[in-house]
Coordinates of C-alpha atoms in Angstrom, one line a residue:
X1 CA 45.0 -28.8 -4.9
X2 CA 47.0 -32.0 -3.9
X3 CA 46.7 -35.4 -5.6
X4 CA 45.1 -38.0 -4.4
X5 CA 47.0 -41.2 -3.9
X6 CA 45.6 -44.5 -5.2
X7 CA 44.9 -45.6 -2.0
X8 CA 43.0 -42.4 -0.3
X9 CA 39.9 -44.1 -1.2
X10 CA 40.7 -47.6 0.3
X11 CA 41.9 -45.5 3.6
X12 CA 39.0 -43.5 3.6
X13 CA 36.4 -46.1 3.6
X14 CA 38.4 -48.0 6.8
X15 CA 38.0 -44.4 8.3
X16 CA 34.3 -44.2 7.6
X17 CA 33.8 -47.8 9.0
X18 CA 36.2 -46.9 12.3
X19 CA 33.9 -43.9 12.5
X20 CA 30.7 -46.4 12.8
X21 CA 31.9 -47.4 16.2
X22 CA 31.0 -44.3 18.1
X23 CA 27.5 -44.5 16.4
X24 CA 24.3 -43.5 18.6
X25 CA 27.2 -42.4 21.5
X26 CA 28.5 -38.9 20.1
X27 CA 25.0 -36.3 19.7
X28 CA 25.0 -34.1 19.0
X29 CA 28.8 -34.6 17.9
X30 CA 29.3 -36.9 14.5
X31 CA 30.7 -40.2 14.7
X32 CA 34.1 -39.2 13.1
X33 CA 36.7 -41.8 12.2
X34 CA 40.5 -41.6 12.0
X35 CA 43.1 -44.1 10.2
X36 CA 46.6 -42.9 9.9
X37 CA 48.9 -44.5 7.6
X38 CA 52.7 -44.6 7.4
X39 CA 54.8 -46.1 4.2
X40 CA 51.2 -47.8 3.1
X41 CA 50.5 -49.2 7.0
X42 CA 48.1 -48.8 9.0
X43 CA 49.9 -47.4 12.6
X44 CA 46.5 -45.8 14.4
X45 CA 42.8 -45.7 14.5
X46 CA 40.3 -44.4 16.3
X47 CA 37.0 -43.3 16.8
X48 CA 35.0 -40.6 18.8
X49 CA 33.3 -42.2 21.6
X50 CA 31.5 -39.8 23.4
X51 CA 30.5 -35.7 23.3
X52 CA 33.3 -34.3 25.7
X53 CA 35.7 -37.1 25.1
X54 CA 38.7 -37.2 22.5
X55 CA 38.1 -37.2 19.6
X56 CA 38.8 -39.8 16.7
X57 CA 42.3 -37.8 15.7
X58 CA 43.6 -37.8 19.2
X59 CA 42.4 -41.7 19.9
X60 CA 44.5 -42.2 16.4
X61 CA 47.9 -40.3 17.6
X62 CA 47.7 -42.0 21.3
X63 CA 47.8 -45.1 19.5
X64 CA 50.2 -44.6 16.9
X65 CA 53.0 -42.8 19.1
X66 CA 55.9 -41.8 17.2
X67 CA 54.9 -43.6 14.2
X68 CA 52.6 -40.7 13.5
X69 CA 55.7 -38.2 12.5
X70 CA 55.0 -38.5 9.0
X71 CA 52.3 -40.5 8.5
X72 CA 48.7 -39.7 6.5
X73 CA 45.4 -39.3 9.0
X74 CA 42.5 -40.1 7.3
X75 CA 39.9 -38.2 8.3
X76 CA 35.9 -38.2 7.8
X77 CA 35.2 -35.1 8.7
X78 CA 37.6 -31.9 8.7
X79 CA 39.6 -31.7 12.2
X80 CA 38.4 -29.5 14.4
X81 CA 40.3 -25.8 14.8
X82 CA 38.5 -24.3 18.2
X83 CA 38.6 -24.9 21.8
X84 CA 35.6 -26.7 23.0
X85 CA 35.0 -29.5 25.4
X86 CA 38.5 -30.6 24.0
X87 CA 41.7 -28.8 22.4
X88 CA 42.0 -28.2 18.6
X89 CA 42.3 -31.6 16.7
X90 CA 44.1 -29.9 13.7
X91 CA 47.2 -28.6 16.2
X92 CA 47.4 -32.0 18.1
X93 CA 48.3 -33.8 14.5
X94 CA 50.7 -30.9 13.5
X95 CA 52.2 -31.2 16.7
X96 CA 52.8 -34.6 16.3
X97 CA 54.4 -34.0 12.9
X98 CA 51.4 -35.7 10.7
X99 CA 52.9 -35.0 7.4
X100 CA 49.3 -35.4 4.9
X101 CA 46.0 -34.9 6.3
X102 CA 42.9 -36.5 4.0
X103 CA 39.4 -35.2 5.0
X104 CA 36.5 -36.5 3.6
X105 CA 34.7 -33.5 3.9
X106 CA 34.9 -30.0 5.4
X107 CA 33.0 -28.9 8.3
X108 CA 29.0 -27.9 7.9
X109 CA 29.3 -25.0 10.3
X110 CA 29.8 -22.3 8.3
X111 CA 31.9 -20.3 11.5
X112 CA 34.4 -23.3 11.3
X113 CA 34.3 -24.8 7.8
X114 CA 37.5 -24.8 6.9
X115 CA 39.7 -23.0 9.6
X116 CA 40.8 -26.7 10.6
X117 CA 42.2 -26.8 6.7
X118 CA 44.1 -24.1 6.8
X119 CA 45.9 -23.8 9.6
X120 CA 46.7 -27.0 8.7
X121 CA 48.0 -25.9 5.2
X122 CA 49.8 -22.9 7.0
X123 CA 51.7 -25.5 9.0
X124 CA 52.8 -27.3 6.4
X125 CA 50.6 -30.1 6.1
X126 CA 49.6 -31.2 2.8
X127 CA 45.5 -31.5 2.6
X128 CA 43.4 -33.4 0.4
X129 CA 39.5 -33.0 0.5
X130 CA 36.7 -34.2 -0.9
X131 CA 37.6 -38.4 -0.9
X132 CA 34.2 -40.1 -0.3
X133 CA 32.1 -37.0 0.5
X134 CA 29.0 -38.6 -0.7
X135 CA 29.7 -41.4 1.8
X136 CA 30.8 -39.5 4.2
X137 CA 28.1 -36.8 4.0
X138 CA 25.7 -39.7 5.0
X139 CA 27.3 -41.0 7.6
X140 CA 27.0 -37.5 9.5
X141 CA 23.9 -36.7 7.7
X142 CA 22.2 -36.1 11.3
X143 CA 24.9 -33.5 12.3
X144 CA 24.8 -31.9 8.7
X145 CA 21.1 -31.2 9.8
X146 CA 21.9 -30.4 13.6
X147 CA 23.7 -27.5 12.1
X148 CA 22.1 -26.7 9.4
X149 CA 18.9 -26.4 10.2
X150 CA 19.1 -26.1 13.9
X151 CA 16.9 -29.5 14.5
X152 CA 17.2 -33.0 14.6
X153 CA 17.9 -34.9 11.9
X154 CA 14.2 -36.9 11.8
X155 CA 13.8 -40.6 10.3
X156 CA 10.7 -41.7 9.8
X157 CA 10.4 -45.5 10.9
X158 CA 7.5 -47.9 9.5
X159 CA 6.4 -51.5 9.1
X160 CA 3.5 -52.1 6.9
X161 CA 1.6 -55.7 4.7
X162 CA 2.2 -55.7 1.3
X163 CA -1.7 -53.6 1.4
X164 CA -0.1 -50.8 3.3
X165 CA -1.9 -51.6 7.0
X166 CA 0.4 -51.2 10.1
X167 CA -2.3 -53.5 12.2
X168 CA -5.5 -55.3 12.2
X169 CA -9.1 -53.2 12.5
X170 CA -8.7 -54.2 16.2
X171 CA -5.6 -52.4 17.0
X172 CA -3.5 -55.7 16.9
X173 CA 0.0 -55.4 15.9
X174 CA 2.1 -58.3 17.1
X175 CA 3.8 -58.6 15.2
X176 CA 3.6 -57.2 11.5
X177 CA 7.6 -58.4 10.7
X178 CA 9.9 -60.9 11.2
X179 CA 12.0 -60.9 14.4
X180 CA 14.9 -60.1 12.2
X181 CA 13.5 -57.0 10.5
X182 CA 12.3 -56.0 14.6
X183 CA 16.0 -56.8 15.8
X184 CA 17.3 -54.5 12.5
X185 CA 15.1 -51.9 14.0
X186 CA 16.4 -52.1 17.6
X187 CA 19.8 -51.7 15.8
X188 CA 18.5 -48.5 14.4
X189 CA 17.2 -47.4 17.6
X190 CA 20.7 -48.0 18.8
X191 CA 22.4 -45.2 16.6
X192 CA 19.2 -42.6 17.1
X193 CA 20.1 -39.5 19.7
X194 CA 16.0 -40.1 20.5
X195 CA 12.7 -42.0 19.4
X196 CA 9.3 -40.2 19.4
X197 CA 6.2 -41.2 19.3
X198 CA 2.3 -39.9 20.1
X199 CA 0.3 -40.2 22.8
X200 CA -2.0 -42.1 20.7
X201 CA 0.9 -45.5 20.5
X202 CA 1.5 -44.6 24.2
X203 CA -2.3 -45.5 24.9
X204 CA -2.6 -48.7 22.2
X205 CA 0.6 -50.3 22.9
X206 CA 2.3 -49.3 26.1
X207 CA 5.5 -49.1 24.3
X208 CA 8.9 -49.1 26.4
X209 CA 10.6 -47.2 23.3
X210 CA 13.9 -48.8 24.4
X211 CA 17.0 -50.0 22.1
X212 CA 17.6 -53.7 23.0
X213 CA 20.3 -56.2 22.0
X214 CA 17.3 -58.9 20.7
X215 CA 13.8 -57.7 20.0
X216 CA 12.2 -59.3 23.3
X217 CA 15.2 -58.7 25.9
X218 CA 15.9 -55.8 28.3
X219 CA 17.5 -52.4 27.3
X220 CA 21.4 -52.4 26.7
X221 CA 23.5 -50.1 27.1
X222 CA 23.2 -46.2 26.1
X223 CA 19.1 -45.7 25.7
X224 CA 18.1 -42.6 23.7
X225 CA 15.9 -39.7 25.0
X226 CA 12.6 -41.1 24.3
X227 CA 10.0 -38.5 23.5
X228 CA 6.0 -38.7 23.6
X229 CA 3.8 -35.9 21.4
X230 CA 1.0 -35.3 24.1
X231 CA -1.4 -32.5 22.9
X232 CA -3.4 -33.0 26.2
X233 CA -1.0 -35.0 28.3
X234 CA -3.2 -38.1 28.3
X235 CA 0.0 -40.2 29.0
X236 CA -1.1 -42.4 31.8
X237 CA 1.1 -41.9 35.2
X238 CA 2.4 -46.1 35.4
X239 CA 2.9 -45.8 31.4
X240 CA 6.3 -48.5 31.0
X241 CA 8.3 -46.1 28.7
X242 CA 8.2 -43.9 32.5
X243 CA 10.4 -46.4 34.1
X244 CA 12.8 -47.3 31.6
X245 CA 16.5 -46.5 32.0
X246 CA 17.8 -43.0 30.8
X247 CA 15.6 -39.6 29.6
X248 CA 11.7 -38.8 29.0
X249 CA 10.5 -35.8 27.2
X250 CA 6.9 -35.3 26.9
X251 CA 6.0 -32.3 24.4
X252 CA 2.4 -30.9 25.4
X253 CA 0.5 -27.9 25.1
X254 CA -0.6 -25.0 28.0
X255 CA -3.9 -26.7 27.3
X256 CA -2.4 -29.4 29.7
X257 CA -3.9 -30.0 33.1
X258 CA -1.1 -28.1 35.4
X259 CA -1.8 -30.8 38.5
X260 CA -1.1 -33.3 36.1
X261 CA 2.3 -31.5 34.9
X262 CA 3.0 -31.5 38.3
X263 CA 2.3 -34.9 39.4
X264 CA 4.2 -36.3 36.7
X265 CA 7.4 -34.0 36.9
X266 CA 7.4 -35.2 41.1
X267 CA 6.9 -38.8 40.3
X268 CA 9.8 -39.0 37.9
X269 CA 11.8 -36.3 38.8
X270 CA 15.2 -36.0 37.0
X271 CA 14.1 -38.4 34.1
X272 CA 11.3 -36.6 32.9
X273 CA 10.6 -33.6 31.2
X274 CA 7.4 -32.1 30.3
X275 CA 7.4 -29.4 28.3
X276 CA 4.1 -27.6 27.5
X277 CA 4.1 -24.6 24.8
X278 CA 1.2 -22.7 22.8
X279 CA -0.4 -25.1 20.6
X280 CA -0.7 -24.4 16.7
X281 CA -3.1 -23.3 14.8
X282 CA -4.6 -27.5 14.9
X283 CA -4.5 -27.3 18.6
X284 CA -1.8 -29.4 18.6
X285 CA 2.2 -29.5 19.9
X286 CA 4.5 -27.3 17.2
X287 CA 6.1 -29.6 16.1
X288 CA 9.0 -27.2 14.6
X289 CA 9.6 -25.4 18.3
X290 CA 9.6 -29.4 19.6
X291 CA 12.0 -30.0 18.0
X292 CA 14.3 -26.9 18.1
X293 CA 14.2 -27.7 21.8
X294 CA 15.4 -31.4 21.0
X295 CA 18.1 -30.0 19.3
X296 CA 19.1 -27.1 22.3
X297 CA 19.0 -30.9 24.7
X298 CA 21.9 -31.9 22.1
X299 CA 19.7 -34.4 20.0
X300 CA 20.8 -34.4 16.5
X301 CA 18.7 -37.2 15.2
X302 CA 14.8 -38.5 15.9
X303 CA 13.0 -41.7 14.7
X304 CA 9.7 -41.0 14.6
X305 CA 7.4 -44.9 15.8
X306 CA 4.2 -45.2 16.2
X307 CA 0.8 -44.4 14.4
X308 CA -0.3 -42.7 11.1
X309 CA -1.1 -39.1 12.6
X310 CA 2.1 -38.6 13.9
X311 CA 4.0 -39.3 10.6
X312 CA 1.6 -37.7 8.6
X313 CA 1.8 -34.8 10.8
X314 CA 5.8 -34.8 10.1
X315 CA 4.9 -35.6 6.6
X316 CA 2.8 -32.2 5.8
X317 CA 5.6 -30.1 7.9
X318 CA 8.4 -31.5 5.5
X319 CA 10.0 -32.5 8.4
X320 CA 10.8 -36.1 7.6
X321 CA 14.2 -36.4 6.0
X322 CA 14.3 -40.4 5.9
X323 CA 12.2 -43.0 5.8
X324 CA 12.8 -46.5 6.7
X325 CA 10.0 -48.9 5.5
X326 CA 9.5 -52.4 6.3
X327 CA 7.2 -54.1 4.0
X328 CA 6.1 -57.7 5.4
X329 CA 4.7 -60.0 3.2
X330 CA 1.2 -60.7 4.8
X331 CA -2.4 -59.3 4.0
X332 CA -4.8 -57.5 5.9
X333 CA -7.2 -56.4 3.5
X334 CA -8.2 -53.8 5.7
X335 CA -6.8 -52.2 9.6
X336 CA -5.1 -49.2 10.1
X337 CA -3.4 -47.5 7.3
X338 CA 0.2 -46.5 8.0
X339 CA -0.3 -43.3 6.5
X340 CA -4.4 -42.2 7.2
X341 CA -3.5 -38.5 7.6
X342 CA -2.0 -37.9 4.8
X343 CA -4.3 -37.2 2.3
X344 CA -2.5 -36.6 -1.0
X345 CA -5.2 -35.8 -3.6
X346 CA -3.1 -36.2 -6.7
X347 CA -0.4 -38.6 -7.7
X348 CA 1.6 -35.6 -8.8
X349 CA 1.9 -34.8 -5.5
X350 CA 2.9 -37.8 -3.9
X351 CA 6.3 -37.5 -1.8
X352 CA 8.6 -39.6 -3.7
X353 CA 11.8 -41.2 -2.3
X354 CA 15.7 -40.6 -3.8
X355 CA 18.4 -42.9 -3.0
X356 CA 16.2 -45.7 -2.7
X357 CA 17.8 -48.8 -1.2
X358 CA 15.7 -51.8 -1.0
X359 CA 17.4 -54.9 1.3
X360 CA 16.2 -58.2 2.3
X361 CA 15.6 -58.8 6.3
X362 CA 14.2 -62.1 7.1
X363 CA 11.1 -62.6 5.1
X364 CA 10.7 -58.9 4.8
X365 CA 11.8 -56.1 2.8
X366 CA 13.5 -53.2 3.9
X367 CA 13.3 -49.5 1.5
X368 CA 15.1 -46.6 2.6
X369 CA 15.0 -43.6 0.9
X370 CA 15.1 -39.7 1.3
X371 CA 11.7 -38.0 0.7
X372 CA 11.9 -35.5 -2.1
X373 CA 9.3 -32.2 -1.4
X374 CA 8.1 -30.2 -4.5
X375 CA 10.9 -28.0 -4.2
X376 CA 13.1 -31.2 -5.6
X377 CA 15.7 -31.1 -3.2
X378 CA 16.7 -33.8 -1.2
X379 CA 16.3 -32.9 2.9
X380 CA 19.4 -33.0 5.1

C-alpha cells in the first residue's frame, strides 16, 4: 500500500470542509470535496454543487489548469469510474496527469467500490485510502444509507424542557428554545434532501416546514421536499406548507377519500404529490415503502419534526439513525411528552445513543447521537 505523507491528514480535512459547501444541494449524490496540491500548495478546489453537474474533481482540475500535471487530489470520496450524468472523474484526473490520488474512502456501492481505484493504479497513479474515513464516513453518512439500505438516511429532530415536554397541556409551543438553537435548526434543515412530519403537527401548528436564513424570515434558497404522514389525508386544502416554494409529498393510505386526492392533486398540480398505498397492519402509512419511494424521488436524507407519534412510530421501526435533541432549560411539569408512543417497559431496553456530542446553543443544549438497537450496531 502507499505511504501516507505527513500532510494527507491536513489536506484531507480542507477536502472534507470544501466538501461542506455543496451541502443540502447534491441528493441523492454526496457532498464530495477536492483539494489538489502541488510541491506542498494548494493549486485547486472544488466542490460538487449539484446532482448532474461536475463534480468536485473536475471543479478542482478547471481551476488548477496545468498546475494539476503532477499534483496530489485530495479526495473524500473515491472518484467515480462510470458514465453517468457526467464522464468518469478517475480518467479526467489521469488525463490531466494527477500524479497521487488520496481518497478518504472508497465507494459504498458495492458495483463500483473500487473500480475508480484501480484504474487509477493501472494508469499509474499512486493511491492512498483510508485518510479520515471515520470523518469522512459521516460526512456522507446519508448517501452511505441511500445505498445501502435503499432509503433515506432519517434524523430524528427534537426540542424538549429539561422534564422532557415538547409543549404546554394546551398545545402551546412558542417557543420551547432559544432563537439560536431554532436558527441551528433551520441550518439543519438547510443540508436535509426533505423534512417530514404527521398530519397531527400539520393540524396543531400549521407549519410551513421551510429552511430559512433566520428563524422568523422567508424561505431561502434551495427548499427540501417537505413530506406530511396522512393516514386519512386530513391535511386541510389552504394548509401553508401547500404554498411554500419547491416539492409536497403527502404519504396516505387507499383508506383516503379519492375526491379529496383529487381535489388536492388539481389545486397544486406539479408541487404536490399524494401518494396513497395499503395501510399496515396499525392502519397506518408503511412507513418502510414511504420511504423506499423517497429514496426512488432521489432523497437520501429525512428529518423527521413534529409530534411524539411520528417519532415513536420511527422509533419502534428502527428507522431513526440520528437524533438531534435540544434540551431548553425551562419546566413544564407536565404537556406533551416528546416521546408518548414509545412505551419502553424496561430500562434494559431503552435505545441508547453512541457518538454522543453534546454543544451549547444559546441558553440551550444541543445532544446528537446515533441510536444503538439491541442488535448493538450503530445505523447508517
Amino acid at each position: 500500500m502507499a505511504e501516507r505523507s505527513q500532510e494527507d491528514e491536513r489536506f484531507m480535512r480542507m477536502a472534507l470542509q470544501v466538501g461542506r459547501v455543496g451541502r443540502g444541494q447534491t441528493s441523492p449524490n454526496p457532498a464530495v470535496g477536492c483539494v489538489l496540491v502541488k510541491d506542498g500548495e494548494v493549486v485547486g478546489q472544488g466542490a460538487h454543487l449539484r446532482a448532474g453537474g461536475p463534480h468536485a474533481e473536475v471543479h478542482a482540475l478547471r481551476m488548477a489548469g496545468p498546475l494539476a500535471h503532477g499534483a496530489t487530489a485530495y479526495v473524500t470520496l473515491e472518484p467515480c469510474s462510470h458514465y453517468g450524468r457526467t464522464p468518469p472523474c478517475c480518467d479526467q484526473l489521469i488525463a490531466a496527469g494527477v500524479r497521487r490520488v488520496v481518497a478518504a474512502m472508497t465507494d459504498p456501492n458495492p458495483q463500483v467500490s473500487g473500480r475508480g481505484l484501480e484504474r487509477l493504479r493501472a494508469a499509474g497513479v499512486e493511491v492512498v485510502t483510508g485518510v479520515l474515513a471515520e470523518e469522512a464516513a459521516r460526512e456522507h453518512e446519508a448517501f452511505i444509507t441511500w445505498v445501502r439500505k435503499g432509503r433515506p438516511f432519517v434524523v430524528w429532530k427534537c426540542a424538549a424542557t429539561l422534564d422532557g415536554y415538547i409543549a404546554c397541556a394546551t398545545g402551546d409551543s412558542r417557543y420551547v428554545t432559544s432563537a439560536a438553537a431554532r436558527a441551528a435548526v433551520h441550518a439543519v434543515r438547510r443540508e436535509m434532501a426533505a423534512i417530514g412530519v404527521g398530519v397531527g403537527t400539520v393540524l396543531a401548528d400549521d407549519p410551513q416546514l421551510t429552511a430559512r436564513t433566520s428563524p422568523d424570515g422567508p424561505a431561502a434558497g434551495r427548499q427540501p421536499v417537505r413530506v406530511v404522514f396522512d393516514s386519512h389525508l386530513r391535511i386541510p386544502l389552504r394548509a401553508r406548507l401547500l404554498a411554500e416554494p419547491g416539492e409536497t409529498v403527502v404519504y396516505t393510505t387507499t383508506a383516503a377519500d379519492p375526491a379529496k386526492v383529487d381535489e388536492l392533486c388539481h389545486t397544486y398540480e406539479g408541487r404536490l404529490s399524494v401518494h396513497p398505498f395499503e395501510p399496515g397492519a396499525d392502519g397506518r402509512v408503511p412507513l418502510a415503502a414511504a420511504l423506499a419511494d423517497l429514496a426512488r424521488r432521489g432523497c437520501h436524507s429525512l428529518l423527521i419534526e413534529g409530534g411524539s407519534r411520528l417519532a415513536s412510530a420511527f422509533l419502534r421501526a428502527r428507522l431513526v439513525d440520528k437524533v438531534i435533541y435540544y434540551v431548553a432549560p425551562k419546566l413544564l411539569g407536565g404537556g406533551l411528552q416528546a416521546l408518548a408512543g414509545l412505551n419502553v417497559a424496561r430500562m434494559a431496553d431503552a435505545v441508547s445513543l453512541a457518538g454522543v456530542r453534546w454543544t451549547a446553543v444559546g441558553s440551550d443544549m444541543q445532544v446528537e447521537g446515533y441510536p444503538v438497537y439491541d442488535s448493538g450496531a450503530r445505523p447508517g
